[in-house]
CSV table of C-alpha atoms and ligand atoms in Angstrom, one decimal:
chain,number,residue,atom,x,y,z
A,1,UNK,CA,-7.8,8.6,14.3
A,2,UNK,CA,-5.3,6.6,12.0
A,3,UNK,CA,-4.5,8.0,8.7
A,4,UNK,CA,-4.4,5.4,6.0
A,5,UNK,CA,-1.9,5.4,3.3
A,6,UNK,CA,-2.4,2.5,0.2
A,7,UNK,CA,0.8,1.2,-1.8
A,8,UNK,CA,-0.3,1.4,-5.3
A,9,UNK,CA,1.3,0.5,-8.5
A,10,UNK,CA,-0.2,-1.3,-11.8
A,11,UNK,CA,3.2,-3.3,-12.3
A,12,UNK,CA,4.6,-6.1,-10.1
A,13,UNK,CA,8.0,-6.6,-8.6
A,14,UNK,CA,8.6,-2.9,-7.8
A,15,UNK,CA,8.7,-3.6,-3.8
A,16,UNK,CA,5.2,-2.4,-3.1
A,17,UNK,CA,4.9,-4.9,0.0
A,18,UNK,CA,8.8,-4.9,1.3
A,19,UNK,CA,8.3,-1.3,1.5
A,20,UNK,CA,4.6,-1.8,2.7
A,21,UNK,CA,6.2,-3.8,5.9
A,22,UNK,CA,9.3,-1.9,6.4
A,23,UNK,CA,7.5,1.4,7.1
A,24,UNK,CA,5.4,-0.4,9.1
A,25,UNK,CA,8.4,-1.6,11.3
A,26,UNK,CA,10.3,1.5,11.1
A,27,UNK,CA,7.0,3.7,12.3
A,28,UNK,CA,6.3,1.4,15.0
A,29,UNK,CA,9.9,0.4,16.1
A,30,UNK,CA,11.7,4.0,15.3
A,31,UNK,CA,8.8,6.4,16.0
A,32,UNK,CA,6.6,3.9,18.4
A,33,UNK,CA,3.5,3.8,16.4
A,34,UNK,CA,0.9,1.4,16.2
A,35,UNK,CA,0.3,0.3,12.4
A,36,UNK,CA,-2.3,-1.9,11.1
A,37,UNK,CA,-1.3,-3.9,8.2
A,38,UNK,CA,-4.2,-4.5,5.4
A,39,UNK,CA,-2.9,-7.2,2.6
A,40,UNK,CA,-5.3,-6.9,-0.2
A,41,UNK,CA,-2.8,-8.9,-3.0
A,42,UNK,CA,-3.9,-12.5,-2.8
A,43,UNK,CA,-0.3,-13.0,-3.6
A,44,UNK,CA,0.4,-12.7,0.7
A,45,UNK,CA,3.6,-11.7,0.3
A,46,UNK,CA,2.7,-9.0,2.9
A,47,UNK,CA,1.1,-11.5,5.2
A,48,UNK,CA,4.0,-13.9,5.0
A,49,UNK,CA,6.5,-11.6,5.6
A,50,UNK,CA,4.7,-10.6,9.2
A,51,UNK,CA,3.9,-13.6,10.2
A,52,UNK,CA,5.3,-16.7,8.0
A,53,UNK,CA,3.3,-19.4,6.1
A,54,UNK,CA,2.9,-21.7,8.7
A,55,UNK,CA,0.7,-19.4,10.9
A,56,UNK,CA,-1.0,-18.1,7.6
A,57,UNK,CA,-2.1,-21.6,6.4
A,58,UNK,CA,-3.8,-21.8,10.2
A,59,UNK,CA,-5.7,-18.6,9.7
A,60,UNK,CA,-6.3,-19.6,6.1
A,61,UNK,CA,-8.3,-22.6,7.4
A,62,UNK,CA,-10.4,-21.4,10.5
A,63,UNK,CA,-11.4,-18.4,7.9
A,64,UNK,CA,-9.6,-15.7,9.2
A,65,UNK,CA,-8.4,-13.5,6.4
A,66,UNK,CA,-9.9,-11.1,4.1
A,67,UNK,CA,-11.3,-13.2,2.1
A,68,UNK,CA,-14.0,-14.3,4.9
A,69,UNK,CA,-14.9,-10.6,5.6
A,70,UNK,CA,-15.6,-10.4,1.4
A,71,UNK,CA,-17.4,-13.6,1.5
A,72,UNK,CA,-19.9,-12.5,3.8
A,73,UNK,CA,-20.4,-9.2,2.7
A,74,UNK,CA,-21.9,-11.1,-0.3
A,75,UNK,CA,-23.5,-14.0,1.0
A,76,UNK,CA,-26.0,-13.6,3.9
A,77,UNK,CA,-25.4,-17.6,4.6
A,78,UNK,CA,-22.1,-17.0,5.0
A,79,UNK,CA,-20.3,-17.4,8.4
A,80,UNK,CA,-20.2,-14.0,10.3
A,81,UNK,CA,-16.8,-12.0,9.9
A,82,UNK,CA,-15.1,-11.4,13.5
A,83,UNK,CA,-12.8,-8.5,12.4
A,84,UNK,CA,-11.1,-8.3,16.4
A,85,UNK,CA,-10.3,-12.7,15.4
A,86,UNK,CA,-8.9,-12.1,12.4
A,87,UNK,CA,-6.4,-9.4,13.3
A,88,UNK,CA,-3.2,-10.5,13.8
A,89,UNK,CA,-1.6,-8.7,16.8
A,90,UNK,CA,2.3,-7.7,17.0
A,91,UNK,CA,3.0,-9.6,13.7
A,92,UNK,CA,6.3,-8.8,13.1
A,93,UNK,CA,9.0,-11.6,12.9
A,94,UNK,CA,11.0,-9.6,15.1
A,95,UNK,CA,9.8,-10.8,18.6
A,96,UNK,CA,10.5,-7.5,20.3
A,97,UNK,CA,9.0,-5.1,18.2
A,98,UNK,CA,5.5,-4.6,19.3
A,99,UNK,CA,2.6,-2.5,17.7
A,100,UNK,CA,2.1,-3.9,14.1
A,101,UNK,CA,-1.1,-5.7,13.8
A,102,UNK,CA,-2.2,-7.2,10.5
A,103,UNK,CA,-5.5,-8.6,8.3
A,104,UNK,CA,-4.3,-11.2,6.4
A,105,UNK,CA,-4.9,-12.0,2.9
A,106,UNK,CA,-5.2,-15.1,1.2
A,107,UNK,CA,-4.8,-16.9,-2.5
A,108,UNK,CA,-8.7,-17.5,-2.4
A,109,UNK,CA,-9.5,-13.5,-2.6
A,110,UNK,CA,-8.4,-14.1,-6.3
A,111,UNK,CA,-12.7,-16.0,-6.7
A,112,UNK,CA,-13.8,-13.7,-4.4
A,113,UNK,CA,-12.6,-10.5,-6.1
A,114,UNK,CA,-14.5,-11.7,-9.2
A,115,UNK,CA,-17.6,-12.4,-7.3
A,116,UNK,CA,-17.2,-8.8,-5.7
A,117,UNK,CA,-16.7,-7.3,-9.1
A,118,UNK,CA,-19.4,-9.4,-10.7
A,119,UNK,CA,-21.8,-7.6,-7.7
A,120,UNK,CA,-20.6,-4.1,-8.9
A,121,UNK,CA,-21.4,-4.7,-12.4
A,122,UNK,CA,-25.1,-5.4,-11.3
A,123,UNK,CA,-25.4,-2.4,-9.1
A,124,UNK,CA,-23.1,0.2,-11.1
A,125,UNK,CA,-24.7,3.3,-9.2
A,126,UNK,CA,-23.9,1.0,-5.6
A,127,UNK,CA,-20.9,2.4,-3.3
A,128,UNK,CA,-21.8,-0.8,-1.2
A,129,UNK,CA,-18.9,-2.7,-3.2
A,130,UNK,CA,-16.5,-0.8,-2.6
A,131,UNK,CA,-17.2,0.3,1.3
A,132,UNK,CA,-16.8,-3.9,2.2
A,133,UNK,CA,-13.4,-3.3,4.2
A,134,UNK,CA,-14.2,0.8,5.0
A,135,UNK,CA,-16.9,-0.2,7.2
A,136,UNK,CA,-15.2,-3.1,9.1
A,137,UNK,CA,-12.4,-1.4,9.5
A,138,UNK,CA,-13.6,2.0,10.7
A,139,UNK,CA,-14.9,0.1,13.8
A,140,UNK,CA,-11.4,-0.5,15.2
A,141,UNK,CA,-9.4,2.5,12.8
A,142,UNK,CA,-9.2,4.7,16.2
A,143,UNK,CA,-6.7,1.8,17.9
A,144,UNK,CA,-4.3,3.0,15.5
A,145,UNK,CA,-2.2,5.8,14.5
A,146,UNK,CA,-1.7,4.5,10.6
A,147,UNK,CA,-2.9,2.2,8.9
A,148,UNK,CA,-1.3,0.7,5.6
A,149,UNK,CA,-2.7,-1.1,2.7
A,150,UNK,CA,-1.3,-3.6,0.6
A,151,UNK,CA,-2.8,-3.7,-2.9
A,152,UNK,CA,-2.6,-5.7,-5.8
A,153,UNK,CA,-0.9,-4.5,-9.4
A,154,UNK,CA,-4.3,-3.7,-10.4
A,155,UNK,CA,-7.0,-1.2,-10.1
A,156,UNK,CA,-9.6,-3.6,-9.7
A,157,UNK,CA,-12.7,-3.6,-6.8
A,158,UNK,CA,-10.5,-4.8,-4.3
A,159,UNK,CA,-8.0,-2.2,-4.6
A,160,UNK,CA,-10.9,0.0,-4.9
A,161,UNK,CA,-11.9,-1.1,-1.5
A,162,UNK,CA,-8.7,0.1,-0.2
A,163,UNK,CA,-9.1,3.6,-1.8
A,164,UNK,CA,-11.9,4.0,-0.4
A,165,UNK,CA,-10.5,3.6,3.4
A,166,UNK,CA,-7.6,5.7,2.4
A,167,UNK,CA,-6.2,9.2,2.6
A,168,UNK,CA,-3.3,8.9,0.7
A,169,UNK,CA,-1.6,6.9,-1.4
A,170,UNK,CA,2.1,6.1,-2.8
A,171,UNK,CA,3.3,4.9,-5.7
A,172,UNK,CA,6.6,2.5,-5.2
A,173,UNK,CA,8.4,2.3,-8.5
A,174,UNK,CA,11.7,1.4,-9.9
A,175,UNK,CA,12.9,4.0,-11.7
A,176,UNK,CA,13.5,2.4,-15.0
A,177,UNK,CA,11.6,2.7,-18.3
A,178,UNK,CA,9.0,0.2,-17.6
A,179,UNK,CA,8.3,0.3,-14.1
A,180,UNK,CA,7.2,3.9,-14.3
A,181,UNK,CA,5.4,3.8,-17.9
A,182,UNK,CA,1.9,2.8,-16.2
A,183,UNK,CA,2.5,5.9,-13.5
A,184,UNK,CA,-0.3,8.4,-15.2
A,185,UNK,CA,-2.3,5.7,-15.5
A,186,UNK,CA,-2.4,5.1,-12.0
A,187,UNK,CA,-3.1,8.8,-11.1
A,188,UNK,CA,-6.1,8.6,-13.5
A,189,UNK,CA,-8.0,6.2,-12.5
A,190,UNK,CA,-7.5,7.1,-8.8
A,191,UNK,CA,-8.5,10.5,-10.0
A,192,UNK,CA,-11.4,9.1,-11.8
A,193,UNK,CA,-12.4,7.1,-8.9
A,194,UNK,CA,-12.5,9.7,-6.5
A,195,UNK,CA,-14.5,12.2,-8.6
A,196,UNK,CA,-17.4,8.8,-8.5
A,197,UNK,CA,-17.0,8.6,-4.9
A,198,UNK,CA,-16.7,12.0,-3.6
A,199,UNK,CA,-13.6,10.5,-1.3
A,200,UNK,CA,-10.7,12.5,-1.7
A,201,UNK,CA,-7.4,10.4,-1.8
A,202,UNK,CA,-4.4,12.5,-2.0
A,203,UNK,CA,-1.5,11.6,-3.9
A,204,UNK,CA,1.9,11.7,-1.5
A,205,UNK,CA,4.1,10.7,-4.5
A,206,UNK,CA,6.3,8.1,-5.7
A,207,UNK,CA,9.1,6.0,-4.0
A,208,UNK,CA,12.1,5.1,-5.7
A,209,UNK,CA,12.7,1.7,-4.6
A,210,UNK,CA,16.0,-1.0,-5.8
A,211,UNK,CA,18.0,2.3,-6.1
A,212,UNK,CA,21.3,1.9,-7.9
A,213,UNK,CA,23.4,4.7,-7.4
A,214,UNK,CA,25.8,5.4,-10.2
A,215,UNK,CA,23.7,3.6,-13.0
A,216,UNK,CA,22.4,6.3,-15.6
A,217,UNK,CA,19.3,4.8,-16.6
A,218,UNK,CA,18.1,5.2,-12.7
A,219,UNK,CA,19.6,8.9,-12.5
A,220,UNK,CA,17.9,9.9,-15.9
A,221,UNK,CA,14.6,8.3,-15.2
A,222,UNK,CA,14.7,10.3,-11.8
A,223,UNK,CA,15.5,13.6,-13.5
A,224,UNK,CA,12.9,12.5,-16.0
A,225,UNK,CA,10.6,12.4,-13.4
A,226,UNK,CA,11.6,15.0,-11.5
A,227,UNK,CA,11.2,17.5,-14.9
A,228,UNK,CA,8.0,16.4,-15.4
A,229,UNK,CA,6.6,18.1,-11.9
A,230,UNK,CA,8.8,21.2,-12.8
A,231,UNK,CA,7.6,21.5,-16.6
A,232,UNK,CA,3.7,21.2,-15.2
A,233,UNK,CA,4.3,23.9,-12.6
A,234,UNK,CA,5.9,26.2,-14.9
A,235,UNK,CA,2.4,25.9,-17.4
A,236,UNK,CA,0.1,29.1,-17.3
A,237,UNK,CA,-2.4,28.5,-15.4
A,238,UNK,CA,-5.4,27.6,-17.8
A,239,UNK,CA,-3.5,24.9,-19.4
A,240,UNK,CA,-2.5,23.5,-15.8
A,241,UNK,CA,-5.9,23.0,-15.3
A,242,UNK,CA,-6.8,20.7,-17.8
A,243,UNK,CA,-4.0,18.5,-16.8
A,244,UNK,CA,-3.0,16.4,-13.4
A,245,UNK,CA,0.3,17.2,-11.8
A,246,UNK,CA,2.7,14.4,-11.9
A,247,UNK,CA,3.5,12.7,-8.6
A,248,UNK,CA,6.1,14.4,-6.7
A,249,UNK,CA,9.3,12.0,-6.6
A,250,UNK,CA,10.0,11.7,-2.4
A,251,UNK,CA,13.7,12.7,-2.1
A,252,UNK,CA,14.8,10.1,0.0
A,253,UNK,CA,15.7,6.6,-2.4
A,254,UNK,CA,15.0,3.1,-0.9
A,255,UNK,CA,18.4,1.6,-2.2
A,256,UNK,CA,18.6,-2.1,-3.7
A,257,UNK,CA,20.4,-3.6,-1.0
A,258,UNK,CA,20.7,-7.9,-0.5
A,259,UNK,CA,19.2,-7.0,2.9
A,260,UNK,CA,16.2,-5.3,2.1
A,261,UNK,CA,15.4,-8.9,0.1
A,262,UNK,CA,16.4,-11.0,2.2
A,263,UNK,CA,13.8,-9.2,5.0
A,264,UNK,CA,11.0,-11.2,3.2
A,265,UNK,CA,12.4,-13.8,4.7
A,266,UNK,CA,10.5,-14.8,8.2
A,267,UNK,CA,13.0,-14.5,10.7
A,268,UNK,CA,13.7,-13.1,13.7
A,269,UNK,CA,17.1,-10.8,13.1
A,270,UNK,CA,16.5,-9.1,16.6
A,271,UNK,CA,16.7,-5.7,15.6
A,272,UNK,CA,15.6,-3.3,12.8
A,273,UNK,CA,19.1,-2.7,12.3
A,274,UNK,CA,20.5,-5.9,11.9
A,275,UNK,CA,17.2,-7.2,9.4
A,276,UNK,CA,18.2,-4.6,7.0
A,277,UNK,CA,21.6,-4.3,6.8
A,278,UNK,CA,22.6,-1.0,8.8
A,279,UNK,CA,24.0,1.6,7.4
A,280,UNK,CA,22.9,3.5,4.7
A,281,UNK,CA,19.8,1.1,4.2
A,282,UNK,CA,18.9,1.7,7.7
A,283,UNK,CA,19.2,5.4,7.7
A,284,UNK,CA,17.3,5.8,4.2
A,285,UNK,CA,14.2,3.8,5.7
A,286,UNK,CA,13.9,5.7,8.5
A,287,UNK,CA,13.7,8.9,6.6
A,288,UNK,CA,11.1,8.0,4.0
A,289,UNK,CA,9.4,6.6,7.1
A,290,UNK,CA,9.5,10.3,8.9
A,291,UNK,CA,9.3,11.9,5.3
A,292,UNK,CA,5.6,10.2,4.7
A,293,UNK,CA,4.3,10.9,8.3
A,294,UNK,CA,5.0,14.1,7.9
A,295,UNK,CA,3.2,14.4,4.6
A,296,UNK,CA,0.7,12.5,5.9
A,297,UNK,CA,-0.3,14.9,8.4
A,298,UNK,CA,0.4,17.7,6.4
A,299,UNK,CA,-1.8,16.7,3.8
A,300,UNK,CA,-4.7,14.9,4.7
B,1,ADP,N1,15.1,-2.1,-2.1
B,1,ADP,C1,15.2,-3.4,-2.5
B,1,ADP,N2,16.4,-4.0,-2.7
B,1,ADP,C2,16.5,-5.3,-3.1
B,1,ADP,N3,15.5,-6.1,-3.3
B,1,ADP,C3,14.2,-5.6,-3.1
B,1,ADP,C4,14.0,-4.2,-2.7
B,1,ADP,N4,12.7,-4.0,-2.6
B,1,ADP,C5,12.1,-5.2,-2.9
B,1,ADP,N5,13.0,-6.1,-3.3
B,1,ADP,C6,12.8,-7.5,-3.7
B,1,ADP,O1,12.1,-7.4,-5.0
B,1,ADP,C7,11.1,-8.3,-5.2
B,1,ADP,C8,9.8,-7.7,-5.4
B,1,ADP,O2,9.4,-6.9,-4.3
B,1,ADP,P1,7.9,-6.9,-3.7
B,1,ADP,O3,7.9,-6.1,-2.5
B,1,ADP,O4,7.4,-8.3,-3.6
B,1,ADP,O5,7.2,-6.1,-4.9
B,1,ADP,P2,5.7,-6.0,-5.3
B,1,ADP,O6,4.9,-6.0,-4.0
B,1,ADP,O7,5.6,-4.6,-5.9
B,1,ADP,O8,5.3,-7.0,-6.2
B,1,ADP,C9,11.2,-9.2,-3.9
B,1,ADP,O9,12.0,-10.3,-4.2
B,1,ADP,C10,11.8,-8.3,-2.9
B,1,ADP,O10,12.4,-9.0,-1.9
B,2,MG,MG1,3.3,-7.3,-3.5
């Protein structure tokens, strides 16, 4: 059965959904595995990436993104939620690279997330709020072998739906003094959320994403990082435990690179190698691609 793996981080702009699709290409197109996309940010940078705006405004109308499934989850009156319509099969703008299906968000999840929220608030002691995508997605999880989720910089019910469907999540970060302030944050309230839930969600650790080799402020914040996992694991044990381990910093850096930007675009480069930018780009991708399956399977 698919293992599902959310991207997760509080801030913006730190290349949660480019990395979201590019391990989604490189896993299906490097290591032949079928992915399903879930974009949960009603920004649908995700969405239009995989399958441009034109062909999400379509699905937008006939009500055949996320925010349909959500809608009817809390209105009875509501039209039914197809889930095998509204996936989106082989979505990548690469025509021959098969086996990435998507659910597609959309800018109206933004009311509906409210409305969800607004539910959970009335029924505190409910899990039925946050189980809206776990249960229609379970129905079609064992077509996969991963499935990735999308969420938005907050820790809101949506993204709570998402925990709730995964095993595992990442944190994508830049590694500069803001971009990694919010990071315990993050691992607290996931923490926190589990211990309500009873779902176990193991943290894989963070990506370093826009890399710039060279620069100080990236090579300091990465030690910084990287001390913080080694001072914790040097503690006696009694004063580990009243304390969380920080997130482990993956060893293989997503670089900034023109190309890895320029992939948002929807357009069809022809191959994996070409859409971003060979080379070292390439070669780093495909690693922290193998690098999480491996975890993945090692740890959940
Ligand atoms: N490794 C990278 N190198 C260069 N630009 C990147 C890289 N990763 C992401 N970007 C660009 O940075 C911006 C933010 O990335 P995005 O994936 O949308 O972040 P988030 O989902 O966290 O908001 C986008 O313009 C994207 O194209
Ligand atoms: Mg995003």
């Amino acid at each position: 059965m698919a293992k599902a793996v959310a991207t997760i981080n509080l801030k913006g702009g730190v290349g949660k959904s480019t990395m979201t699709a590019a391990l989604a290409e490189f896993m299906a197109g490097d290591f032949g595995k079928r992915v399903l996309l879930i974009d949960l940010d009603p920004q649908t940078n995700l969405t239009t990436m995989m399958i441009g705006s034109d062909q999400w405004q379509a699905l937008n109308e006939s009500g055949r993104t996320l925010k349909a499934l959500f809608e009817e989850a809390l209105d009875s009156k509501a039209a039914t939620f197809d889930i095998e319509d509204a996936i989106q099969r082989n979505v990548s703008p690469l025509a021959n690279l098969g086996g990435i299906d998507l659910l597609a968000s959309s800018l109206d999840m933004i009311e509906i997330s409210e409305e969800v929220a607004a539910w959970q608030y009335d029924e505190p002691d409910s899990l039925e709020p946050v189980l809206v995508l776990k249960r229609a997605v379970d129905r079609i999880r064992d077509q996969y072998d991963y499935i990735l989720i999308d969420c938005p910089p907050n820790m809101g019910i949506i993204t709570r739906n998402g925990l709730m469907l995964a095993d595992a999540y990442v944190i994508p970060t830049i590694p500069d003094v803001l971009s990694t302030y919010g990071i315990p944050q993050i691992q607290k309230r996931v923490r926190m959320f589990s211990d309500k839930t009873g779902h176990k969600i193991k943290a894989l650790g963070l990506i370093i994403t826009k890399y710039r080799k060279g620069t100080n402020l990236h090579r300091d914040t990465i030690q910084r990082l990287q001390n913080a996992v080694l001072d914790y694991d040097a503690l006696p044990a009694h004063e580990r435990e009243l304390t969380e381990r920080p997130p482990n910093v993956i060893p293989v850096y997503i670089p900034d690179a023109i190309a890895i930007a320029s992939a948002a675009d929807y357009f069809d480069w022809g191959t994996l190698n070409k859409r971003y930018g060979g080379g070292a780009t390439v070669g780093a991708l495909n690693e922290l691609t193998s690098h999480l399956m491996t975890n993945v399977e090692i740890y959940t």
